[in-house]
Coordinates of C-alpha atoms and ligand atoms in Angstrom, one line a residue:
M92 CA -46.3 6.5 12.6
T93 CA -49.8 5.5 11.1
A94 CA -50.9 4.4 8.2
L95 CA -52.2 6.0 5.4
D96 CA -55.8 7.4 5.8
L97 CA -58.3 5.4 3.6
S98 CA -59.4 8.3 2.5
S99 CA -56.1 9.5 1.0
P100 CA -55.8 9.2 -3.0
V101 CA -53.3 6.3 -3.4
A102 CA -51.4 6.5 -7.5
V103 CA -50.1 3.6 -9.8
V104 CA -47.6 4.7 -12.6
G105 CA -46.9 1.7 -14.5
T106 CA -49.9 -0.2 -15.1
G107 CA -48.7 -3.3 -16.3
T108 CA -49.0 -7.0 -14.3
M109 CA -47.4 -5.6 -11.2
G110 CA -49.4 -2.0 -11.5
Q111 CA -52.5 -4.0 -12.1
G112 CA -52.1 -6.0 -8.8
I113 CA -50.5 -3.3 -6.3
A114 CA -53.8 -1.2 -7.6
Q115 CA -56.1 -3.8 -6.9
V116 CA -55.0 -4.0 -3.5
A117 CA -55.1 -0.5 -2.5
L118 CA -58.5 0.1 -3.9
V119 CA -60.0 -3.0 -2.3
A120 CA -58.8 -1.6 0.7
G121 CA -60.4 1.2 0.2
H122 CA -58.2 4.4 -1.2
P123 CA -59.4 5.9 -4.3
V124 CA -56.7 5.1 -6.5
R125 CA -55.5 6.8 -9.9
L126 CA -53.7 5.1 -12.9
Y127 CA -51.2 6.4 -15.2
D128 CA -49.0 4.8 -17.7
A129 CA -46.8 6.5 -20.3
V130 CA -48.5 4.4 -23.4
P131 CA -52.0 6.3 -23.8
G132 CA -55.1 3.9 -23.2
R133 CA -53.1 1.6 -21.3
A134 CA -54.3 3.1 -18.0
R135 CA -57.6 2.8 -18.9
D136 CA -57.3 -0.6 -20.5
A137 CA -56.2 -1.9 -17.0
A138 CA -58.9 -0.3 -15.2
D139 CA -61.4 -2.1 -17.0
A140 CA -59.0 -5.1 -16.8
I141 CA -59.3 -4.4 -12.9
G142 CA -62.7 -4.2 -12.6
A143 CA -63.2 -7.2 -14.7
R144 CA -60.9 -8.9 -11.8
L145 CA -63.2 -7.8 -9.3
D146 CA -65.9 -8.7 -11.1
R147 CA -64.9 -12.2 -10.6
L148 CA -64.2 -11.5 -6.9
V149 CA -67.7 -11.0 -6.4
E150 CA -68.3 -14.5 -8.4
K151 CA -66.6 -16.2 -6.2
D152 CA -68.7 -14.3 -3.2
R153 CA -65.0 -12.5 -2.1
L154 CA -66.5 -9.3 -2.4
T155 CA -69.7 -7.6 -2.1
A156 CA -71.5 -6.3 -5.4
A157 CA -71.7 -3.1 -3.3
D158 CA -68.2 -2.6 -2.6
R159 CA -67.1 -3.8 -5.8
D160 CA -69.3 -0.8 -7.1
A161 CA -67.7 1.8 -4.4
A162 CA -64.1 0.2 -5.6
R163 CA -64.8 0.9 -9.2
A164 CA -66.0 4.6 -8.4
R165 CA -63.1 5.1 -6.6
L166 CA -60.7 4.0 -9.5
T167 CA -60.0 6.3 -12.0
P168 CA -57.2 6.7 -14.8
A169 CA -55.2 9.3 -15.6
G170 CA -54.3 11.3 -18.6
S171 CA -51.0 12.7 -17.4
L172 CA -48.8 12.9 -14.4
A173 CA -50.1 16.5 -13.6
E174 CA -53.7 14.5 -12.6
L175 CA -51.3 12.4 -9.7
A176 CA -50.8 16.2 -7.8
D177 CA -52.9 15.3 -4.5
C178 CA -51.8 12.0 -3.9
A179 CA -50.7 10.8 -0.4
L180 CA -48.7 7.9 -2.2
V181 CA -47.2 7.6 -5.4
V182 CA -46.3 3.5 -6.0
E183 CA -44.3 2.9 -9.2
A184 CA -44.4 0.0 -11.6
V185 CA -42.9 0.8 -14.7
L186 CA -40.3 -0.7 -16.5
E187 CA -37.1 -2.1 -14.7
R188 CA -34.3 0.7 -15.4
L189 CA -32.7 3.1 -13.2
D190 CA -32.9 6.3 -15.9
V191 CA -36.6 5.3 -16.6
K192 CA -37.6 5.7 -12.8
Q193 CA -35.4 8.7 -12.0
E194 CA -36.7 10.3 -14.7
L195 CA -40.1 9.5 -13.4
F196 CA -39.4 10.4 -9.8
R197 CA -37.8 13.8 -10.8
E198 CA -41.2 15.0 -12.3
L199 CA -43.5 13.5 -9.8
E200 CA -41.6 15.8 -7.4
D201 CA -42.5 18.6 -9.0
I202 CA -46.2 17.6 -9.3
V203 CA -47.2 16.0 -6.0
S204 CA -47.0 17.2 -2.2
E205 CA -43.5 17.3 -0.3
D206 CA -45.4 14.8 2.1
C207 CA -46.2 12.6 -0.3
L208 CA -45.0 9.3 -0.1
L209 CA -43.1 8.2 -2.8
A210 CA -42.8 3.9 -3.5
T211 CA -40.8 1.7 -6.5
N212 CA -41.6 -2.0 -6.9
T213 CA -38.3 -2.6 -8.1
S214 CA -37.3 -6.0 -7.6
S215 CA -33.4 -5.5 -8.9
L216 CA -32.2 -1.8 -8.8
S217 CA -31.0 0.0 -5.5
V218 CA -33.8 2.0 -4.0
T219 CA -31.0 4.4 -3.2
A220 CA -30.2 5.1 -6.7
I221 CA -33.7 5.7 -7.5
G222 CA -33.9 8.0 -4.5
G223 CA -30.8 9.4 -5.6
A224 CA -32.2 11.6 -8.3
L225 CA -35.0 13.2 -6.0
R226 CA -34.5 16.7 -3.7
H227 CA -36.1 14.5 -0.4
P228 CA -35.1 11.3 -0.7
G229 CA -36.3 10.9 2.4
R230 CA -39.8 10.0 1.8
F231 CA -38.8 7.6 -0.8
V232 CA -38.8 3.8 -0.1
G233 CA -38.7 0.3 -1.4
L234 CA -42.2 -1.4 -2.0
H235 CA -41.7 -5.0 -3.3
F236 CA -44.6 -6.7 -3.7
F237 CA -44.6 -10.0 -5.1
N238 CA -46.5 -11.1 -7.8
P239 CA -49.6 -11.4 -8.1
A240 CA -49.7 -9.0 -6.1
P241 CA -53.6 -9.6 -4.6
L242 CA -52.4 -13.0 -3.9
L243 CA -49.4 -13.0 -2.4
P244 CA -49.1 -11.0 0.9
L245 CA -45.5 -10.3 1.5
V246 CA -44.1 -6.9 0.6
E247 CA -40.5 -6.2 1.3
V248 CA -40.4 -2.6 2.8
V249 CA -36.8 -1.6 1.8
S250 CA -35.2 1.8 3.4
G251 CA -33.0 3.2 1.1
F252 CA -29.7 5.0 2.5
A253 CA -31.8 8.4 2.5
T254 CA -35.1 6.6 3.4
D255 CA -36.3 8.6 7.0
V256 CA -37.8 6.3 9.6
T257 CA -40.9 7.7 9.2
S258 CA -41.3 6.9 5.7
A259 CA -40.4 3.4 5.8
T260 CA -43.1 3.1 9.1
R261 CA -45.8 4.9 6.9
A262 CA -45.2 2.2 4.1
Y263 CA -45.1 -0.7 6.5
E264 CA -48.1 0.3 8.1
T265 CA -50.0 1.3 5.2
A266 CA -48.9 -2.1 3.3
R267 CA -50.1 -3.6 6.6
A268 CA -53.6 -1.9 6.4
W269 CA -54.0 -3.3 3.3
G270 CA -53.5 -7.2 4.1
K271 CA -50.4 -7.7 3.5
T272 CA -47.6 -9.0 5.6
P273 CA -45.4 -6.9 5.3
V274 CA -41.3 -7.0 6.3
A275 CA -38.7 -4.4 6.5
C276 CA -35.2 -4.9 5.1
A277 CA -32.1 -2.3 4.0
D278 CA -31.4 -1.7 0.4
T279 CA -29.2 -4.7 -0.2
P280 CA -28.9 -6.5 -3.9
G281 CA -31.9 -9.0 -4.0
F282 CA -33.5 -7.4 -0.6
I283 CA -34.7 -10.3 1.3
V284 CA -35.8 -12.6 -0.4
N285 CA -34.0 -12.4 -3.8
R286 CA -30.9 -12.1 -1.7
I287 CA -31.6 -15.6 0.0
A288 CA -33.1 -17.6 -2.4
R289 CA -30.3 -17.6 -4.7
P290 CA -28.6 -21.1 -3.5
F291 CA -31.6 -22.9 -3.7
Y292 CA -31.4 -22.2 -7.7
A293 CA -27.2 -22.2 -7.6
E294 CA -26.7 -26.0 -5.5
A295 CA -29.1 -27.6 -7.5
F296 CA -27.3 -26.5 -11.0
A297 CA -24.0 -27.4 -9.4
V298 CA -25.1 -30.7 -8.8
Y299 CA -26.4 -31.2 -12.4
E300 CA -23.0 -29.6 -13.8
S301 CA -20.8 -31.5 -11.4
Q302 CA -23.1 -34.8 -13.1
G303 CA -24.2 -36.1 -9.8
A304 CA -27.6 -36.3 -10.6
D305 CA -30.4 -35.0 -13.6
P306 CA -32.9 -32.5 -13.1
A307 CA -36.0 -34.9 -12.7
T308 CA -34.2 -36.7 -9.6
I309 CA -32.6 -33.2 -8.0
D310 CA -36.2 -31.9 -8.2
A311 CA -37.8 -34.9 -6.3
V312 CA -35.7 -35.1 -3.7
L313 CA -35.8 -31.3 -3.1
R314 CA -39.7 -31.7 -2.9
E315 CA -39.9 -35.2 -1.7
C316 CA -37.1 -35.1 0.9
G317 CA -36.6 -31.1 1.3
G318 CA -39.7 -30.4 1.8
F319 CA -39.9 -27.5 -1.0
R320 CA -43.1 -26.8 -2.9
M321 CA -41.1 -27.4 -6.1
G322 CA -37.8 -28.6 -7.5
A323 CA -35.2 -25.8 -8.5
F324 CA -35.5 -27.0 -12.4
E325 CA -39.3 -27.0 -12.5
L326 CA -39.6 -23.8 -10.4
T327 CA -37.0 -22.0 -12.8
D328 CA -38.8 -22.9 -16.2
L329 CA -42.0 -21.5 -14.4
I330 CA -40.4 -18.0 -13.7
G331 CA -38.5 -18.5 -17.2
Q332 CA -35.0 -19.0 -17.5
D333 CA -33.9 -15.9 -18.7
V334 CA -35.8 -13.8 -15.8
N335 CA -34.1 -15.7 -13.5
E336 CA -31.0 -16.0 -14.7
S337 CA -31.1 -12.1 -14.5
V338 CA -32.0 -12.0 -11.1
T339 CA -29.3 -13.8 -10.2
H340 CA -26.6 -11.9 -12.5
S341 CA -27.5 -8.6 -11.1
V342 CA -27.3 -9.6 -7.2
W343 CA -24.0 -11.1 -8.4
Q344 CA -22.8 -8.2 -10.2
S345 CA -24.4 -6.2 -7.1
F346 CA -22.4 -8.0 -4.6
F347 CA -18.8 -6.9 -7.1
Q348 CA -19.1 -10.1 -8.5
D349 CA -19.1 -12.2 -4.9
V350 CA -18.6 -15.7 -5.7
R351 CA -21.1 -16.8 -3.4
F352 CA -24.0 -15.8 -5.7
A353 CA -22.1 -16.8 -9.0
P354 CA -24.3 -17.6 -11.8
S355 CA -24.8 -21.2 -13.3
L356 CA -22.8 -21.9 -16.3
A357 CA -25.9 -24.6 -17.3
Q358 CA -28.1 -22.4 -17.3
R359 CA -26.7 -19.6 -19.3
R360 CA -26.2 -21.9 -21.9
L361 CA -30.1 -22.7 -21.7
V362 CA -30.8 -18.9 -22.2
E363 CA -28.2 -18.6 -24.7
S364 CA -30.4 -22.0 -26.8
G365 CA -33.8 -19.9 -26.5
R366 CA -35.0 -22.6 -23.9
L367 CA -36.4 -19.9 -21.5
G368 CA -38.9 -22.6 -19.7
R369 CA -42.6 -23.1 -20.1
K370 CA -43.3 -19.8 -22.2
S371 CA -41.0 -21.3 -25.3
G372 CA -42.1 -25.1 -25.1
Q373 CA -38.7 -26.3 -23.8
G374 CA -36.4 -25.5 -20.8
W375 CA -34.9 -28.1 -18.9
Y376 CA -38.0 -30.4 -19.2
D377 CA -39.8 -30.3 -22.5
Y378 CA -43.5 -29.3 -22.5
R379 CA -44.2 -29.5 -26.2
D380 CA -47.3 -31.6 -27.2
G381 CA -46.8 -35.0 -26.6
A382 CA -43.1 -34.9 -24.6
E383 CA -43.0 -37.3 -21.4
R384 CA -41.8 -35.9 -18.1
P385 CA -38.8 -37.7 -17.7
E386 CA -39.2 -39.3 -13.6
P387 CA -36.8 -39.6 -11.1
H388 CA -34.2 -41.9 -10.8
T389 CA -35.2 -44.7 -8.0
A390 CA -33.6 -47.5 -6.9
E391 CA -34.7 -51.4 -7.6
K392 CA -36.2 -52.9 -4.3
R393 CA -33.7 -54.6 -2.0
P394 CA -34.2 -56.9 1.2
A395 CA -34.0 -54.7 4.5
P396 CA -30.9 -55.1 6.8
A397 CA -31.6 -57.6 10.0
Y398 CA -30.5 -54.5 12.1
V399 CA -28.4 -51.5 12.6
V400 CA -26.0 -50.5 15.0
A401 CA -26.9 -46.7 15.9
E402 CA -23.3 -44.8 17.4
G403 CA -23.9 -41.4 18.6
D404 CA -26.0 -39.3 18.1
L405 CA -28.0 -38.6 14.8
G406 CA -29.1 -35.2 15.5
P407 CA -32.2 -33.9 13.2
A408 CA -32.2 -37.4 11.9
G409 CA -32.5 -39.0 15.3
E410 CA -36.0 -39.8 14.2
L411 CA -34.8 -42.3 12.1
L412 CA -34.1 -44.9 14.8
A413 CA -37.9 -45.0 15.9
M414 CA -39.2 -45.6 12.6
A415 CA -36.4 -48.5 12.3
R416 CA -37.8 -50.5 15.0
E417 CA -41.3 -49.4 13.8
A418 CA -40.5 -51.3 10.6
G419 CA -39.2 -53.9 12.0
V420 CA -35.4 -53.6 11.9
Q421 CA -33.4 -53.9 14.9
V422 CA -31.9 -51.0 16.3
R423 CA -28.8 -52.0 19.1
E424 CA -27.9 -48.1 20.5
E425 CA -24.2 -47.5 21.4
D426 CA -22.7 -44.6 22.6
E427 CA -20.0 -43.3 20.4
D428 CA -18.1 -39.9 20.6
N429 CA -16.0 -40.7 17.5
G430 CA -19.2 -39.7 14.8
T431 CA -22.3 -40.1 14.4
R432 CA -23.5 -43.3 12.0
L433 CA -26.0 -46.4 11.5
V434 CA -23.7 -49.2 10.8
L435 CA -25.0 -51.9 8.9
P436 CA -24.4 -56.0 8.7
S437 CA -21.8 -55.5 6.2
G438 CA -19.8 -53.0 7.9
G439 CA -20.9 -50.1 6.0
E440 CA -22.3 -46.7 7.2
L441 CA -24.9 -44.3 7.0
V442 CA -23.9 -41.2 7.9
L443 CA -26.0 -38.0 7.0
A444 CA -24.5 -35.6 4.6
D445 CA -21.4 -33.7 6.4
G446 CA -19.7 -32.5 3.2
Q447 CA -17.5 -35.2 3.2
T448 CA -17.3 -37.8 0.3
S449 CA -17.1 -41.6 -0.6
V450 CA -14.0 -41.6 -2.2
E451 CA -12.6 -40.6 1.0
F452 CA -15.0 -43.2 3.3
R453 CA -15.2 -46.2 0.8
D454 CA -18.4 -47.8 2.4
V455 CA -19.6 -44.8 3.8
V456 CA -23.2 -43.9 1.9
Y457 CA -24.4 -40.4 2.9
F458 CA -28.0 -39.6 3.0
D459 CA -29.3 -36.7 2.5
L460 CA -30.9 -34.2 5.0
A461 CA -34.7 -34.1 5.3
L462 CA -37.3 -31.6 6.2
D463 CA -38.8 -34.1 8.4
Y464 CA -37.8 -38.3 7.7
R465 CA -41.4 -39.4 8.8
R466 CA -42.9 -37.4 6.3
A467 CA -40.3 -37.8 3.4
T468 CA -41.3 -39.9 0.6
R469 CA -38.2 -40.1 -0.9
I470 CA -34.0 -40.0 0.2
A471 CA -31.1 -39.5 -2.1
L472 CA -28.1 -41.7 -0.9
S473 CA -24.6 -41.1 -2.4
A474 CA -21.8 -43.4 -2.4
C475 CA -18.4 -43.5 -4.8
Q476 CA -17.7 -45.9 -7.5
D477 CA -15.8 -47.9 -5.1
T478 CA -18.5 -48.6 -2.6
S479 CA -18.9 -52.0 -2.0
P480 CA -22.3 -53.2 -4.0
Q481 CA -23.7 -54.7 -0.8
V482 CA -23.0 -52.2 1.3
L483 CA -25.0 -49.6 -0.7
A484 CA -28.0 -52.7 -1.5
E485 CA -28.1 -52.8 2.3
A486 CA -28.5 -48.7 2.5
I487 CA -30.9 -48.9 0.2
G488 CA -33.0 -51.6 1.8
F489 CA -32.9 -50.1 4.9
F490 CA -34.4 -46.4 3.4
Q491 CA -37.2 -48.6 1.4
A492 CA -37.8 -50.7 4.4
L493 CA -39.1 -47.1 5.8
G494 CA -41.2 -46.7 3.5
K495 CA -39.1 -44.6 1.0
D496 CA -38.2 -44.3 -2.8
V497 CA -34.2 -44.0 -2.9
S498 CA -32.8 -42.1 -5.3
V499 CA -29.3 -43.0 -5.6
I500 CA -26.5 -39.8 -6.5
G501 CA -23.5 -39.7 -7.5
D502 CA -20.1 -38.5 -4.7
V503 CA -21.5 -35.4 -4.2
P504 CA -20.5 -33.5 -0.8
G505 CA -23.4 -31.9 0.7
M506 CA -25.6 -33.8 -1.5
I507 CA -28.9 -32.0 -2.2
V508 CA -30.8 -31.1 0.5
A509 CA -28.0 -30.3 2.6
R510 CA -25.8 -28.0 1.0
T511 CA -28.9 -26.2 -0.1
V512 CA -30.4 -26.0 3.8
A513 CA -27.0 -25.0 4.8
R514 CA -26.2 -22.2 2.5
I515 CA -29.7 -20.9 2.5
V516 CA -29.1 -20.6 6.4
D517 CA -25.6 -19.1 6.0
L518 CA -26.4 -16.2 3.7
A519 CA -29.8 -15.6 6.3
H520 CA -27.4 -15.4 9.4
D521 CA -25.1 -13.2 7.4
A522 CA -27.9 -11.1 6.4
V523 CA -28.9 -10.6 9.8
A524 CA -25.5 -9.4 10.5
K525 CA -25.1 -7.3 8.3
G526 CA -28.3 -5.6 9.1
V527 CA -30.5 -6.2 6.6
A528 CA -33.6 -7.5 8.0
T529 CA -34.5 -9.6 11.4
E530 CA -34.2 -13.4 11.7
E531 CA -38.1 -12.9 12.0
D532 CA -38.9 -11.3 9.1
I533 CA -36.0 -13.4 7.6
D534 CA -38.1 -16.3 7.9
T535 CA -41.2 -14.8 7.2
A536 CA -40.0 -13.7 3.8
M537 CA -39.1 -16.6 3.0
R538 CA -42.0 -18.9 4.1
L539 CA -44.3 -16.2 2.3
G540 CA -42.1 -14.9 -0.5
V541 CA -40.8 -18.1 -2.2
N542 CA -42.5 -21.0 -0.2
Y543 CA -40.0 -22.4 2.1
P544 CA -41.2 -25.1 4.2
L545 CA -39.4 -23.3 7.2
G546 CA -37.7 -20.3 7.4
P547 CA -33.8 -20.3 7.4
F548 CA -33.7 -19.7 11.3
E549 CA -35.9 -22.2 12.0
W550 CA -34.1 -24.2 9.9
S551 CA -31.0 -23.9 12.0
R552 CA -32.4 -24.2 15.0
R553 CA -33.4 -28.3 13.9
V554 CA -30.5 -28.9 12.0
G555 CA -28.1 -27.2 14.8
A556 CA -25.8 -24.0 13.5
T557 CA -22.9 -26.2 14.6
R558 CA -23.8 -28.9 11.9
V559 CA -24.4 -26.4 9.3
H560 CA -21.0 -24.6 10.1
D561 CA -19.2 -27.9 9.9
L562 CA -20.8 -29.0 6.6
L563 CA -19.7 -25.7 4.9
E564 CA -16.6 -25.8 6.2
E565 CA -16.1 -29.5 4.9
L566 CA -17.7 -28.3 1.5
N567 CA -15.0 -25.1 1.8
L568 CA -12.3 -28.0 2.1
R569 CA -13.2 -29.6 -1.5
D570 CA -14.1 -26.2 -3.3
P571 CA -11.8 -23.8 -2.2
S572 CA -13.3 -20.7 -4.1
G573 CA -15.3 -19.3 -0.9
R574 CA -18.3 -20.4 -2.6
Y575 CA -18.8 -22.6 0.2
A576 CA -17.2 -20.7 3.3
P577 CA -19.1 -19.9 6.4
S578 CA -20.0 -16.4 7.2
L579 CA -18.4 -14.9 10.0
A580 CA -21.7 -14.8 11.4
L581 CA -22.4 -18.5 11.2
Y582 CA -19.4 -19.5 12.8
R583 CA -20.1 -16.7 15.9
H584 CA -23.6 -18.3 16.0
A585 CA -22.0 -22.0 15.7
H586 CA -19.7 -21.3 18.7
A587 CA -22.0 -19.7 20.9
A588 CA -23.6 -22.0 23.3
D589 CA -27.1 -22.0 22.1
P590 CA -29.4 -24.3 23.9
R591 CA -32.6 -24.0 21.3
E592 CA -29.8 -25.8 18.6
G593 CA -30.3 -29.5 17.5
T594 CA -34.0 -29.5 18.9
P595 CA -37.0 -29.6 16.4
Ligands
NAD759 N1 -43.5 -9.1 -12.8 C1 -43.2 -9.7 -11.7 O1 -43.3 -11.0 -11.5 C2 -42.2 -8.0 -10.6 C3 -42.3 -8.6 -9.5 C4 -41.8 -7.7 -8.5 C5 -41.3 -6.5 -8.6 N2 -41.5 -6.0 -10.7 C6 -40.9 -5.3 -10.7 O2 -42.2 -4.6 -11.3 C7 -41.7 -3.0 -12.5 C8 -42.7 -3.6 -13.1 O3 -42.9 -4.9 -13.8 P1 -43.9 -5.9 -14.7 O4 -43.9 -6.9 -14.6 O5 -45.2 -5.0 -14.4 O6 -43.8 -5.0 -15.6 P2 -44.8 -4.6 -17.5 O7 -43.9 -4.4 -18.5 O8 -46.0 -5.5 -17.3 O9 -45.4 -3.2 -16.9 C9 -44.5 -1.8 -17.2 C10 -46.0 -0.9 -17.2 O10 -44.9 0.4 -17.3 C11 -45.3 1.1 -18.4 N3 -44.3 2.1 -18.8 C12 -43.0 2.1 -18.9 N4 -42.3 3.3 -18.8 C13 -43.0 4.1 -18.2 C14 -42.7 5.9 -17.8 N5 -41.8 6.1 -18.0 N6 -43.9 5.9 -16.9 C15 -45.1 5.8 -17.3 N7 -45.2 4.3 -17.1 C16 -44.0 3.5 -18.0 C17 -45.3 0.4 -19.7 O11 -46.0 0.6 -20.5 C18 -46.3 -0.6 -18.4 O12 -47.4 -0.5 -19.0 C19 -40.6 -3.5 -12.2 O13 -39.5 -2.8 -11.7 C20 -40.3 -4.5 -12.1 O14 -39.0 -5.2 -12.0 C21 -41.9 -7.1 -11.4

């Protein structure tokens, strides 16, 4: 099955933000494109707006004037759905309401030919439910573009329960021919990206709710230690708290209120108070004129310890030993079967976040998982009230000697990055086991759809599935709600001998 022929007309119904973007993509790829919107005049306005965007591409030398003129000539606003009769593909980007979409496709089915591919750009409704309104749901597929569609490469190609393989393949190949990076996925709540990304927000909010750290510190740790492009608080302020919460809510409801997808009370209060993020002037942060951005917590300078004793295999944090030596901190390595840690001169211990808390091991200071300990500019440490000040000072001094800013957070099991990554990895393993998508497509989707520095499976291999599983088990002991219960898929993976594990 191949992509649609470029001579085949493509229709876009609903010419708002997404419709315009998708139309531009199909147009620039070379198709004749028809635009239709329920509000009279909107399709014409959309055609003008797309034309203006093509002009800017010409100014930036990304499109020739001749190609722009040819594209404009292929773009036509339609006055009625009947004018879409000869289209080979209709992409719908109307209001996010099941009844509205079903009604539209029912009407369209009476107009277009039987081999016309029908696609929805829904981000949260069930593709199966929309297609349920059709007489021939086999030709119905989800084509989930990301905003802004002309710039973002990812397209989730969603197969509903009744979607024919040939339709899904044709949609997939067409998206690829349009220069996009399609990933194939089954019709599940949130598809790939919005399903697997939920813990990125939820865990940050949970750390905040438990008074573990403030938003500025959590964001800084996610960015500077976890390697994420933005922290969860600043990102949701950009997306809009109402929009982000409604996606969470919809995924949670669609999973029959599965606790792993539960919304956050703190975010609920923010939305209720009208602090929707940048667009309303205030969200987690204040964007009004003159408002100052709060600084992350950063510990004051402490002396470096003269030496550390490394016991056991530090796994993904192993690079710290070489870095310590380079920084002039002596490192003695001792084989130890009984745990892995860096022992400080005071007798205190530095342990990679493993889901336990300092209250259980008073002089253990946990440090967070980093994407890359060399490149990280900040490390979070957690200790409890009873941890001796000397131990904490040595722990801070150790990471400062390695050139890191240090943020001391509360005694939060699994800290910030480690628990977030662990839950994302777990949901990804669970999704593969449930037939949602392949490992490769999930990694691609998370890197392109939400800019993660690594796909969940790349992360799983780097950290080691066993370590991820064990961390979640520890969290699950301390919060037995089920939120952290490792999936059977991760359990299987952790217990299978995997020679790739623990290697970068
Ligand atoms: N905005 C995003 O970031 C984003 C990303 C991915 C997917 N989506 C999905 O894309 C769809 C459109 O979102 P949007 O942000 O472009 O919305 P939008 O409000 O910008 O545009 C929707 C357009 O659809 C028109 N419309 C409404 N009902 C119609 C009907 N029955 N027939 C024809 N036109 C109709 C409206 O007049 C409007 O012009 C939604 O399903 C949304 O969930 C949005």
